[in-house]
Every structure is written in C-alpha cells, then in structure tokens.
C-alpha cells in the first residue's frame, strides 16, 4: 500500500499537494488563458459582468482518468457504468460531452431525467435514485428500462405492484445506508445513523428485511449505497462500500445464486478546494477499494459509480467584474458581480465551503502587488453576501476581475435567483495548448430580464390575483 492511501481529505483550504495527487499546473495555465481570452473576446465585460467558464479539456481528461482508474482494478470485461450525478452540473451540453466520453447519468428528479434524455443518455446508462419518487416517475423509469434503486420498503411495495401489472427491463435495486457515520459537513453526510436515505442497515431487523426482500423477489439484482459526500474521509467511504459488498455476499449466499449481480457504490469523492491539485483522485479511491474490498472488484459484480463533484468541480470557474472598490471600518471591499446567486453554499456556509479567489486586472491578466486583506462581496442586498472575508490578495480596483475557482459543480450551474439576479452565461472553453487560441462555446445563454419576468408570473398569470 502506497502512502497515498492515507491522504484523507477535508474541506479546509489547503495548498500542499498530497503524494499521488494529480498536479494542477496545466489546468491553472489553461484557466488563466481562458480568463484573458474571455475579457479580450467580450465574454465578460461591463454589460456581461459575470460568467461561468467550463474547461472542456479538463472535463475530458477527468472522464478518461475515471475510466482508467476502475479499469485498472477490475478484470477485463467487468461491466462498469460511471453515471455522472446530474445534480452536480445540470447542463445538457455537459451531459452530452460526458456521454461522448462514455459516461452515463444518475438522476434524482423528473427534471434531471429530462435533462439526461435531452442529452441522449440511453436508458442503459441511466440510474434513478431519488428519495421521493412519485408513482408516475417510477412508472416512467420502469417503462424506459432505466435502473431504479428503491429507497425504502414503501417504494418497493409500489414497484412490486407495477412490475406485476407491466414487466420491466429495468435493473432494480435497494438503496441501503451503511450508517458508517458522517463527515465534516452535516448537511452532506448521507450515511449517518438518522440519514433520510435508504434502508438503515444497522437498525433493528433492517438487514434481515433487506435479505428477505431479495429472497422474495428474484428480480431484485442490485444494491446501492452513496456514503458521501464533500467532507467525508476516504476511509469512511470505503467502509460504506465494504458494508454494502458484505451484504451482497450474504444475500447471494442465502439465495444460493448470484442474485445481486451489480453493486452501485454511489459518488461522494471529496474535492480539494485548496489548490489546483486533484486529490484524492479516482485512481487513489479505486486502489483503496481494491485493497480493502477485493471481492467487489474481482469480476463477479458489475459496478456502478455516481461521481458528481469529483468529475466537474475543478473544471469550472466563476469570472466576475469588480464594479466598485470601497472601504468600511478600514477594510477594503471589492463589490463584484459574483455572490450568493452563483456561490450559494459558500455565502450561506462559508466555513464549510471556502473558495479560492484569484485577482485579475482589467485586461484579464493575473494581478500582482502586495496582498491586502479584502472582502470579496457579491451583488445581492444582504450583508452576508460575501465570497470571501478579509482575504489577502492584490488590492482590487473597479474594472478588475475576480475568479472563484473549483466551481464547476454545485455552483453557477444551479444559480439561485435572489434579488432576481440573472443566471449567468455559461461558456465552455478549449485551449489545449498555449499556442492555440482560446475558443468559447455557449453552454447556456445569460438569462435576460424578459426571461426573469416570465419566470416570475409576468406572462399569462399577470392578473391572476386581481381576478381571483
Ligand atoms: C449527490 C449524489 C451523488 C453525487 O455526489 P457527489 O458528492 O457530487 O459525487 C451520487 N449519488 C447520489 C445518490 C447522490 O445523491
């Protein structure tokens, strides 16, 4: 075992590269080129003061690295589906890019399923996992042949009734909660004793209920656990997978056949928000699984993964213009166009979700100068709308730019319309080498005031209340 195996990850900002990490120097260079090109080409400017940028080269590289990580630990021919958790970056062009790279989709709502279908994700590469599936959702998934993981006994009853009246080609499994405990961020810990997800394996009689559910239903073939997420030490994730594997073995032994043929290990690999290095890597996680849960990866089981943040976070950047630079109580404050609408988690829970912020001048070149503690404020009308507080960096001036790094998952793609702030434009960029010019593609147009009005009942509903 290499000592890369012992690098458990926290969300604290950190700058040291762990052994075995994938160094991020090239990604940082691509990003800097893209920032400069975005300013030069007018992707951002006075009229478009905030945008989300996605590094297409980086996304492709992460998809390839994920495939390689698991190919290295299973025998050739073992079925492995990497289903990207759509909630992390719910953008159709991103899903299509991932599909072209051999990645599927994990969906948890009718909207996410519609996005996956719009992206051309085939049912065989799609997994439905929500904790609150309606009968209509279940019926649709079973009719399409999409893999479904039942969250609880009541849902399994519904699936029973549906499969009796209309046979399905969907692989069906049960989601279990190994109850291995939480990570550093309570709201993102899915495997605590009282988590709302799945069947809690350590509760009285629950394990026996799961085994019986399989023995009574020959068509149940999968187990699913997602013991994440950000803030979860790798070792605990491995324990969750190990517990799920042991349950699969127990079911198969009592069934006297290989009834559970696939284990869905979920996602939840934490991301390093402290530097450009990718750590832990999917390869480190796969190797650790191989050493701790070898039976799972010996070819007897198909594997499904559901990574979200670890595939996309490092490849997204919020780029925002500094509108004003002021001082209050002696503290310099840069008032930018990036705040709660694009970095909701960071603004509401700054201790759990610190982001790196980089400073650029009005031409989009990295800004230099002595580091001065500054607040990086957003445009929303509440005092806490800050991306960073008292952060040392070169003193910002009006017309400069800031970037919020590692925001490719769970940030600008899910903008939050506080103050009716527009959803920012999202642009993919390709700049594989310094010699190539940077090319941008629109992933999502910036939201217009008309669209905001329409979304706010400004169309046919305009007089709805007056006429009541
Ligand atoms: C959110 C979620 C994921 C993805 O989690 P990440 O931390 O983004 O990898 C995977 N599976 C399920 C069931 C989820 O709810």
Coordinates of C-alpha atoms and ligand atoms in Angstrom, one line a residue:
X1 CA 0.0 0.0 0.0
X2 CA 1.5 3.4 -1.0
X3 CA 1.1 6.2 1.4
X4 CA -1.2 8.0 -1.0
X5 CA -3.7 5.7 0.6
X6 CA -3.7 7.6 3.8
X7 CA -4.5 11.1 2.5
X8 CA -7.9 11.7 3.9
X9 CA -9.4 14.9 2.6
X10 CA -11.1 17.7 4.4
X11 CA -12.7 20.9 3.0
X12 CA -10.2 23.1 4.7
X13 CA -8.4 25.3 2.2
X14 CA -5.0 23.7 1.7
X15 CA -2.2 24.3 -0.7
X16 CA 0.0 21.2 -0.2
X17 CA -0.1 18.5 -2.8
X18 CA -0.7 15.1 -1.4
X19 CA 1.5 12.3 -2.7
X20 CA -0.3 10.7 -5.7
X21 CA -2.3 13.8 -6.4
X22 CA -2.7 14.9 -10.0
X23 CA -0.9 18.2 -10.1
X24 CA -3.0 21.0 -11.5
X25 CA -0.4 23.3 -13.1
X26 CA -1.6 22.7 -16.6
X27 CA -5.3 23.2 -15.6
X28 CA -4.3 26.5 -13.9
X29 CA -2.5 27.7 -17.1
X30 CA -5.5 26.8 -19.3
X31 CA -7.8 28.7 -16.9
X32 CA -5.6 31.8 -16.9
X33 CA -5.5 31.8 -20.7
X34 CA -9.3 31.4 -20.8
X35 CA -9.8 34.4 -18.4
X36 CA -7.7 36.6 -20.5
X37 CA -9.5 35.5 -23.7
X38 CA -12.9 35.9 -22.1
X39 CA -12.0 39.6 -21.3
X40 CA -10.5 40.2 -24.8
X41 CA -13.3 38.5 -26.6
X42 CA -16.0 40.2 -24.6
X43 CA -17.4 37.1 -23.0
X44 CA -17.3 39.2 -19.8
X45 CA -17.3 43.0 -19.7
X46 CA -19.3 45.9 -18.4
X47 CA -22.5 44.6 -20.0
X48 CA -21.9 40.9 -19.0
X49 CA -20.3 41.3 -15.6
X50 CA -20.4 37.6 -14.6
X51 CA -20.0 34.3 -16.4
X52 CA -19.3 30.6 -15.7
X53 CA -16.4 29.0 -17.6
X54 CA -16.0 25.3 -18.1
X55 CA -12.7 23.7 -19.1
X56 CA -13.6 21.2 -21.8
X57 CA -10.1 19.8 -21.9
X58 CA -10.1 19.2 -18.2
X59 CA -13.6 17.5 -18.2
X60 CA -12.5 15.1 -20.9
X61 CA -9.3 14.3 -19.0
X62 CA -11.2 13.6 -15.8
X63 CA -13.7 11.3 -17.6
X64 CA -10.8 9.4 -19.1
X65 CA -9.0 9.2 -15.8
X66 CA -12.1 7.9 -14.1
X67 CA -12.4 5.1 -16.7
X68 CA -8.8 4.3 -16.3
X69 CA -9.0 4.2 -12.5
X70 CA -11.6 1.5 -12.4
X71 CA -10.3 -0.4 -15.5
X72 CA -7.0 -0.8 -13.5
X73 CA -8.7 -2.6 -10.7
X74 CA -11.3 -4.9 -12.3
X75 CA -10.7 -7.9 -14.7
X76 CA -11.3 -7.0 -18.4
X77 CA -14.9 -7.4 -19.4
X78 CA -16.3 -6.5 -16.0
X79 CA -19.4 -4.2 -16.6
X80 CA -18.6 -0.8 -15.1
X81 CA -21.0 2.2 -15.6
X82 CA -19.9 5.6 -14.4
X83 CA -23.2 7.5 -14.0
X84 CA -22.5 11.2 -13.6
X85 CA -24.7 12.7 -10.8
X86 CA -26.7 15.2 -12.9
X87 CA -27.4 17.4 -9.9
X88 CA -23.7 18.4 -9.8
X89 CA -23.8 20.2 -13.2
X90 CA -27.3 20.0 -14.7
X91 CA -26.4 21.3 -18.2
X92 CA -27.3 19.4 -21.3
X93 CA -24.1 20.2 -23.3
X94 CA -22.0 19.0 -20.3
X95 CA -24.0 15.7 -20.1
X96 CA -23.5 15.3 -23.9
X97 CA -19.8 15.9 -23.5
X98 CA -19.7 13.3 -20.8
X99 CA -21.8 10.9 -22.8
X100 CA -19.3 11.2 -25.7
X101 CA -16.6 10.2 -23.2
X102 CA -18.5 7.1 -22.2
X103 CA -20.2 8.4 -19.0
X104 CA -23.8 7.8 -18.1
X105 CA -26.2 9.7 -15.8
X106 CA -27.5 9.4 -12.3
X107 CA -30.8 11.3 -12.0
X108 CA -33.0 12.1 -9.0
X109 CA -35.9 14.1 -10.3
X110 CA -38.2 14.3 -13.3
X111 CA -36.2 17.4 -14.4
X112 CA -32.9 15.6 -14.2
X113 CA -34.2 12.6 -16.1
X114 CA -35.5 15.0 -18.8
X115 CA -32.0 16.6 -19.0
X116 CA -30.4 13.2 -19.3
X117 CA -32.8 12.2 -22.1
X118 CA -32.3 15.5 -23.8
X119 CA -28.6 14.8 -23.7
X120 CA -29.1 11.5 -25.4
X121 CA -28.3 9.4 -22.4
X122 CA -29.6 5.9 -23.2
X123 CA -31.7 4.1 -20.5
X124 CA -29.0 1.5 -20.1
X125 CA -26.6 4.3 -18.9
X126 CA -29.1 6.0 -16.6
X127 CA -29.8 5.4 -13.0
X128 CA -32.7 6.8 -11.0
X129 CA -32.1 7.3 -7.3
X130 CA -34.3 9.9 -5.6
X131 CA -35.7 9.5 -2.1
X132 CA -39.1 10.8 -3.1
X133 CA -40.1 9.2 -6.4
X134 CA -43.7 9.5 -7.3
X135 CA -45.7 6.7 -8.8
X136 CA -45.6 8.4 -12.2
X137 CA -41.8 8.8 -12.0
X138 CA -41.4 5.1 -11.1
X139 CA -43.7 4.0 -13.9
X140 CA -41.8 6.1 -16.5
X141 CA -38.4 4.8 -15.4
X142 CA -39.6 1.2 -15.4
X143 CA -41.2 1.6 -18.8
X144 CA -38.0 3.1 -20.2
X145 CA -35.8 0.4 -18.7
X146 CA -33.8 2.8 -16.5
X147 CA -32.1 1.3 -13.5
X148 CA -34.1 2.1 -10.3
X149 CA -32.9 2.0 -6.7
X150 CA -35.7 1.7 -4.3
X151 CA -35.2 3.9 -1.3
X152 CA -37.4 2.2 1.3
X153 CA -40.0 -0.6 1.9
X154 CA -42.9 1.5 0.8
X155 CA -41.3 2.3 -2.5
X156 CA -40.5 -1.3 -3.0
X157 CA -44.2 -2.1 -2.5
X158 CA -45.1 0.3 -5.3
X159 CA -42.5 -1.3 -7.6
X160 CA -44.0 -4.7 -6.7
X161 CA -47.4 -3.6 -7.8
X162 CA -46.0 -2.0 -11.0
X163 CA -43.9 -5.0 -12.1
X164 CA -46.9 -7.3 -11.5
X165 CA -49.0 -5.3 -14.0
X166 CA -46.3 -4.5 -16.5
X167 CA -43.0 -6.4 -16.6
X168 CA -39.9 -4.2 -16.8
X169 CA -36.5 -4.4 -18.3
X170 CA -35.1 -2.1 -15.6
X171 CA -32.5 -3.4 -13.2
X172 CA -34.0 -2.8 -9.8
X173 CA -32.0 -2.5 -6.5
X174 CA -32.4 -1.3 -3.0
X175 CA -30.5 1.6 -1.6
X176 CA -29.0 0.9 1.8
X177 CA -27.5 3.2 4.4
X178 CA -24.5 1.5 5.9
X179 CA -24.7 4.0 8.8
X180 CA -20.9 4.4 9.0
X181 CA -21.2 8.0 10.3
X182 CA -20.9 11.5 9.0
X183 CA -18.2 13.6 7.6
X184 CA -17.2 17.2 8.3
X185 CA -20.3 18.7 6.7
X186 CA -23.5 17.5 8.4
X187 CA -25.8 18.6 5.5
X188 CA -23.9 16.5 3.1
X189 CA -23.4 13.4 5.2
X190 CA -25.6 10.6 3.7
X191 CA -24.6 7.7 5.9
X192 CA -25.3 8.9 9.5
X193 CA -27.5 6.9 11.8
X194 CA -30.5 9.0 11.1
X195 CA -29.9 9.9 7.4
X196 CA -33.0 10.2 5.3
X197 CA -31.6 8.0 2.6
X198 CA -32.0 4.3 2.0
X199 CA -32.7 1.4 4.4
X200 CA -30.7 1.9 7.6
X201 CA -28.7 -1.4 7.8
X202 CA -27.9 -1.2 11.5
X203 CA -31.4 -0.5 12.6
X204 CA -33.1 -3.4 14.3
X205 CA -34.4 -6.0 11.8
X206 CA -33.5 -3.8 8.8
X207 CA -30.7 -6.0 7.5
X208 CA -32.9 -9.1 7.7
X209 CA -35.7 -7.2 6.0
X210 CA -33.3 -6.4 3.1
X211 CA -32.2 -10.0 2.7
X212 CA -35.8 -11.2 2.8
X213 CA -36.8 -8.6 0.3
X214 CA -34.3 -10.1 -2.2
X215 CA -35.2 -13.7 -1.4
X216 CA -38.8 -12.9 -2.0
X217 CA -38.1 -11.0 -5.3
X218 CA -35.9 -12.9 -7.7
X219 CA -35.9 -9.8 -9.9
X220 CA -34.1 -7.6 -7.4
X221 CA -30.4 -7.6 -8.6
X222 CA -28.7 -4.6 -7.2
X223 CA -27.5 -2.9 -4.0
X224 CA -26.9 0.8 -3.9
X225 CA -25.1 2.9 -1.3
X226 CA -23.9 6.5 -1.5
X227 CA -21.8 7.3 1.6
X228 CA -20.7 10.8 0.8
X229 CA -20.1 13.5 0.3
X230 CA -17.7 16.5 0.5
X231 CA -16.0 16.4 3.9
X232 CA -16.2 12.6 4.1
X233 CA -12.8 10.9 4.7
X234 CA -12.0 8.3 2.1
X235 CA -11.6 5.6 4.7
X236 CA -15.2 6.0 5.7
X237 CA -16.4 5.9 2.1
X238 CA -14.5 2.6 1.7
X239 CA -16.2 1.3 4.9
X240 CA -19.6 2.1 3.4
X241 CA -18.8 0.2 0.2
X242 CA -17.4 -2.7 2.2
X243 CA -20.6 -3.0 4.3
X244 CA -22.6 -3.0 1.1
X245 CA -20.4 -5.6 -0.5
X246 CA -20.7 -7.8 2.6
X247 CA -24.5 -7.6 2.4
X248 CA -24.4 -8.6 -1.3
X249 CA -22.4 -11.6 -0.4
X250 CA -24.8 -12.6 2.4
X251 CA -27.8 -12.2 0.1
X252 CA -26.2 -14.3 -2.6
X253 CA -25.1 -17.0 -0.2
X254 CA -28.6 -17.3 1.3
X255 CA -30.2 -17.2 -2.2
X256 CA -27.8 -19.9 -3.3
X257 CA -27.1 -18.0 -6.5
X258 CA -25.6 -14.8 -7.7
X259 CA -28.8 -12.8 -7.3
X260 CA -27.1 -9.5 -6.6
X261 CA -25.1 -9.0 -9.8
X262 CA -24.3 -5.3 -9.5
X263 CA -23.2 -3.0 -6.7
X264 CA -23.8 0.7 -7.1
X265 CA -21.2 2.4 -4.9
X266 CA -22.5 5.9 -5.3
X267 CA -20.3 9.0 -5.7
X268 CA -19.1 11.4 -3.0
X269 CA -15.4 11.6 -3.6
X270 CA -14.3 14.8 -1.9
X271 CA -12.6 17.6 -3.9
X272 CA -9.6 19.6 -2.9
X273 CA -10.7 23.2 -2.8
X274 CA -7.4 24.4 -1.5
X275 CA -5.1 24.2 -4.6
X276 CA -5.2 23.2 -8.3
X277 CA -4.1 19.6 -7.4
X278 CA -6.7 16.9 -7.8
X279 CA -6.6 15.0 -4.5
X280 CA -7.8 12.5 -3.7
X281 CA -8.0 11.1 -7.3
X282 CA -10.5 8.5 -8.6
X283 CA -7.4 6.2 -9.0
X284 CA -6.5 6.5 -5.4
X285 CA -10.0 5.7 -4.4
X286 CA -10.2 2.7 -6.8
X287 CA -6.9 1.4 -5.5
X288 CA -8.0 1.7 -1.9
X289 CA -11.3 -0.2 -2.7
X290 CA -9.2 -2.8 -4.4
X291 CA -7.1 -3.4 -1.3
X292 CA -9.9 -3.2 1.2
X293 CA -12.8 -4.8 -0.7
X294 CA -11.1 -7.0 -3.2
X295 CA -14.1 -9.3 -3.6
X296 CA -16.2 -6.5 -5.0
X297 CA -13.7 -5.9 -7.8
X298 CA -12.8 -9.5 -8.7
X299 CA -15.2 -9.6 -11.7
X300 CA -18.2 -11.2 -10.0
X301 CA -20.0 -8.0 -9.7
X302 CA -20.9 -5.2 -12.2
X303 CA -20.0 -1.8 -10.8
X304 CA -21.9 1.4 -11.0
X305 CA -20.4 4.7 -9.7
X306 CA -22.2 8.1 -9.3
X307 CA -19.5 10.7 -9.1
X308 CA -20.6 14.3 -9.4
X309 CA -18.4 16.9 -7.7
X310 CA -15.1 15.0 -8.3
X311 CA -15.7 14.9 -12.1
X312 CA -16.6 18.6 -12.6
X313 CA -15.7 20.9 -9.7
X314 CA -12.1 21.6 -10.7
X315 CA -13.2 22.4 -14.3
X316 CA -15.5 25.4 -13.5
X317 CA -14.6 29.0 -12.8
X318 CA -16.8 31.9 -12.0
X319 CA -15.4 35.0 -13.6
X320 CA -16.8 38.4 -12.3
X321 CA -16.1 42.0 -12.8
X322 CA -15.3 44.3 -9.9
X323 CA -17.9 47.1 -10.1
X324 CA -16.7 49.2 -7.2
X325 CA -13.9 49.1 -4.6
X326 CA -14.6 50.7 -1.3
X327 CA -13.7 50.7 2.3
X328 CA -15.6 50.2 5.5
X329 CA -14.2 50.2 9.0
X330 CA -10.8 50.3 7.5
X331 CA -11.5 47.1 5.5
X332 CA -11.2 47.2 1.6
X333 CA -14.3 45.7 0.0
X334 CA -14.4 44.7 -3.7
X335 CA -18.0 44.8 -4.8
X336 CA -18.2 42.2 -7.6
X337 CA -21.0 40.5 -9.6
X338 CA -20.4 37.1 -8.1
X339 CA -22.2 36.4 -4.9
X340 CA -25.0 34.3 -3.5
X341 CA -26.6 33.7 -6.9
X342 CA -23.6 31.7 -8.2
X343 CA -22.0 30.6 -4.9
X344 CA -24.9 29.9 -2.7
X345 CA -23.3 27.3 -0.4
X346 CA -20.2 29.4 0.1
X347 CA -22.2 32.5 1.0
X348 CA -24.5 30.7 3.4
X349 CA -22.0 28.3 4.9
X350 CA -18.6 29.9 4.4
X351 CA -16.8 27.8 7.0
X352 CA -17.7 24.6 5.2
X353 CA -17.3 25.9 1.6
X354 CA -14.3 28.2 1.4
X355 CA -13.4 29.0 -2.2
X356 CA -10.1 30.2 -3.7
X357 CA -10.4 33.6 -5.3
X358 CA -7.9 34.9 -7.8
X359 CA -7.5 38.5 -8.9
X360 CA -7.1 39.8 -12.5
X361 CA -6.7 43.2 -13.9
X362 CA -9.0 44.9 -16.4
X363 CA -7.2 43.1 -19.3
X364 CA -7.7 39.8 -17.7
X365 CA -4.1 39.3 -16.7
X366 CA -3.2 37.9 -13.2
X367 CA -2.9 40.9 -10.9
X368 CA 0.2 41.3 -8.8
X369 CA 1.0 43.5 -5.9
X370 CA 1.2 43.3 -2.1
X371 CA -1.5 41.1 -0.6
X372 CA -4.1 43.1 1.3
X373 CA -7.0 41.6 3.3
X374 CA -10.2 42.3 1.4
X375 CA -13.8 41.3 1.4
X376 CA -15.0 39.9 -1.9
X377 CA -18.6 40.9 -2.0
X378 CA -21.4 39.9 -4.3
X379 CA -24.2 42.0 -5.8
X380 CA -27.1 40.8 -3.5
X381 CA -28.8 43.0 -1.0
X382 CA -27.8 41.4 2.3
X383 CA -24.7 41.9 4.4
X384 CA -23.6 38.3 4.3
X385 CA -23.3 38.2 0.5
X386 CA -19.5 37.7 0.5
X387 CA -17.4 35.2 -1.4
X388 CA -14.5 35.7 1.0
X389 CA -13.8 37.8 4.1
X390 CA -10.6 39.6 4.8
X391 CA -8.8 37.5 2.1
X392 CA -5.3 38.6 1.3
X393 CA -4.8 39.4 -2.4
X394 CA -3.6 42.3 -4.6
X395 CA -5.8 45.3 -4.0
X396 CA -8.7 45.2 -6.4
X397 CA -9.9 48.2 -8.4
X398 CA -13.0 48.9 -10.4
X399 CA -12.9 47.2 -13.8
X400 CA -10.7 44.4 -12.4
X401 CA -11.9 40.8 -12.4
X402 CA -12.0 38.0 -9.8
X403 CA -12.4 34.3 -10.3
X404 CA -14.0 31.9 -7.9
X405 CA -12.2 28.6 -8.5
X406 CA -13.3 25.0 -8.5
X407 CA -16.9 26.0 -9.1
X408 CA -17.8 23.5 -11.9
X409 CA -20.2 21.5 -9.7
X410 CA -22.9 22.8 -7.4
X411 CA -22.2 26.5 -8.1
X412 CA -23.0 28.6 -11.2
X413 CA -24.8 25.8 -13.0
X414 CA -27.5 25.9 -10.3
X415 CA -27.8 29.7 -9.9
X416 CA -30.1 31.0 -7.1
X417 CA -32.3 33.8 -8.2
X418 CA -32.1 36.0 -5.0
X419 CA -32.8 39.7 -5.9
X420 CA -33.9 38.3 -9.3
X421 CA -30.2 38.3 -10.2
X422 CA -29.9 36.7 -13.7
X423 CA -28.5 33.3 -14.3
X424 CA -25.0 34.0 -15.7
X425 CA -24.0 32.9 -19.1
X426 CA -22.0 29.6 -19.1
X427 CA -19.3 29.1 -21.6
X428 CA -17.1 26.1 -22.4
X429 CA -13.6 26.8 -23.4
X430 CA -11.0 24.9 -25.3
X431 CA -7.4 25.9 -25.1
X432 CA -5.4 22.7 -25.1
X433 CA -2.0 24.4 -25.5
X434 CA -0.6 27.9 -25.1
X435 CA -0.1 28.1 -28.9
X436 CA -3.8 27.5 -29.7
X437 CA -6.2 30.4 -29.5
X438 CA -8.9 30.0 -26.8
X439 CA -12.3 29.1 -28.3
X440 CA -15.6 29.5 -26.4
X441 CA -18.9 27.8 -26.9
X442 CA -22.1 29.0 -25.3
X443 CA -23.4 26.3 -22.9
X444 CA -26.2 28.4 -21.5
X445 CA -27.1 32.0 -22.6
X446 CA -27.2 34.6 -19.8
X447 CA -30.7 35.0 -18.5
X448 CA -32.5 38.1 -19.8
X449 CA -34.7 40.5 -17.9
X450 CA -37.7 39.3 -20.1
X451 CA -37.0 35.7 -19.0
X452 CA -36.9 36.7 -15.4
X453 CA -40.2 38.5 -15.8
X454 CA -41.8 35.5 -17.5
X455 CA -40.5 33.2 -14.8
X456 CA -42.0 35.5 -12.2
X457 CA -45.6 35.2 -13.5
X458 CA -45.2 38.1 -15.8
X459 CA -46.9 36.4 -18.7
X460 CA -50.4 34.9 -18.8
X461 CA -50.5 34.9 -15.0
X462 CA -50.0 38.6 -14.7
X463 CA -53.5 39.4 -13.5
X464 CA -54.1 36.1 -11.8
X465 CA -54.5 37.5 -8.3
X466 CA -56.5 40.6 -9.2
X467 CA -59.1 38.4 -10.9
X468 CA -59.5 36.0 -8.1
Ligands
LIG1 C1 -25.5 13.8 -4.9 C2 -25.4 12.3 -5.2 C3 -24.3 11.8 -5.9 C4 -23.1 12.6 -6.3 O1 -22.4 13.1 -5.2 P1 -21.0 13.9 -5.4 O2 -20.6 14.3 -4.0 O3 -21.3 15.1 -6.2 O4 -20.1 12.9 -6.0 C5 -24.3 10.5 -6.2 N1 -25.3 9.7 -5.8 C6 -26.4 10.1 -5.1 C7 -27.5 9.2 -4.8 C8 -26.4 11.5 -4.8 O5 -27.5 11.9 -4.1

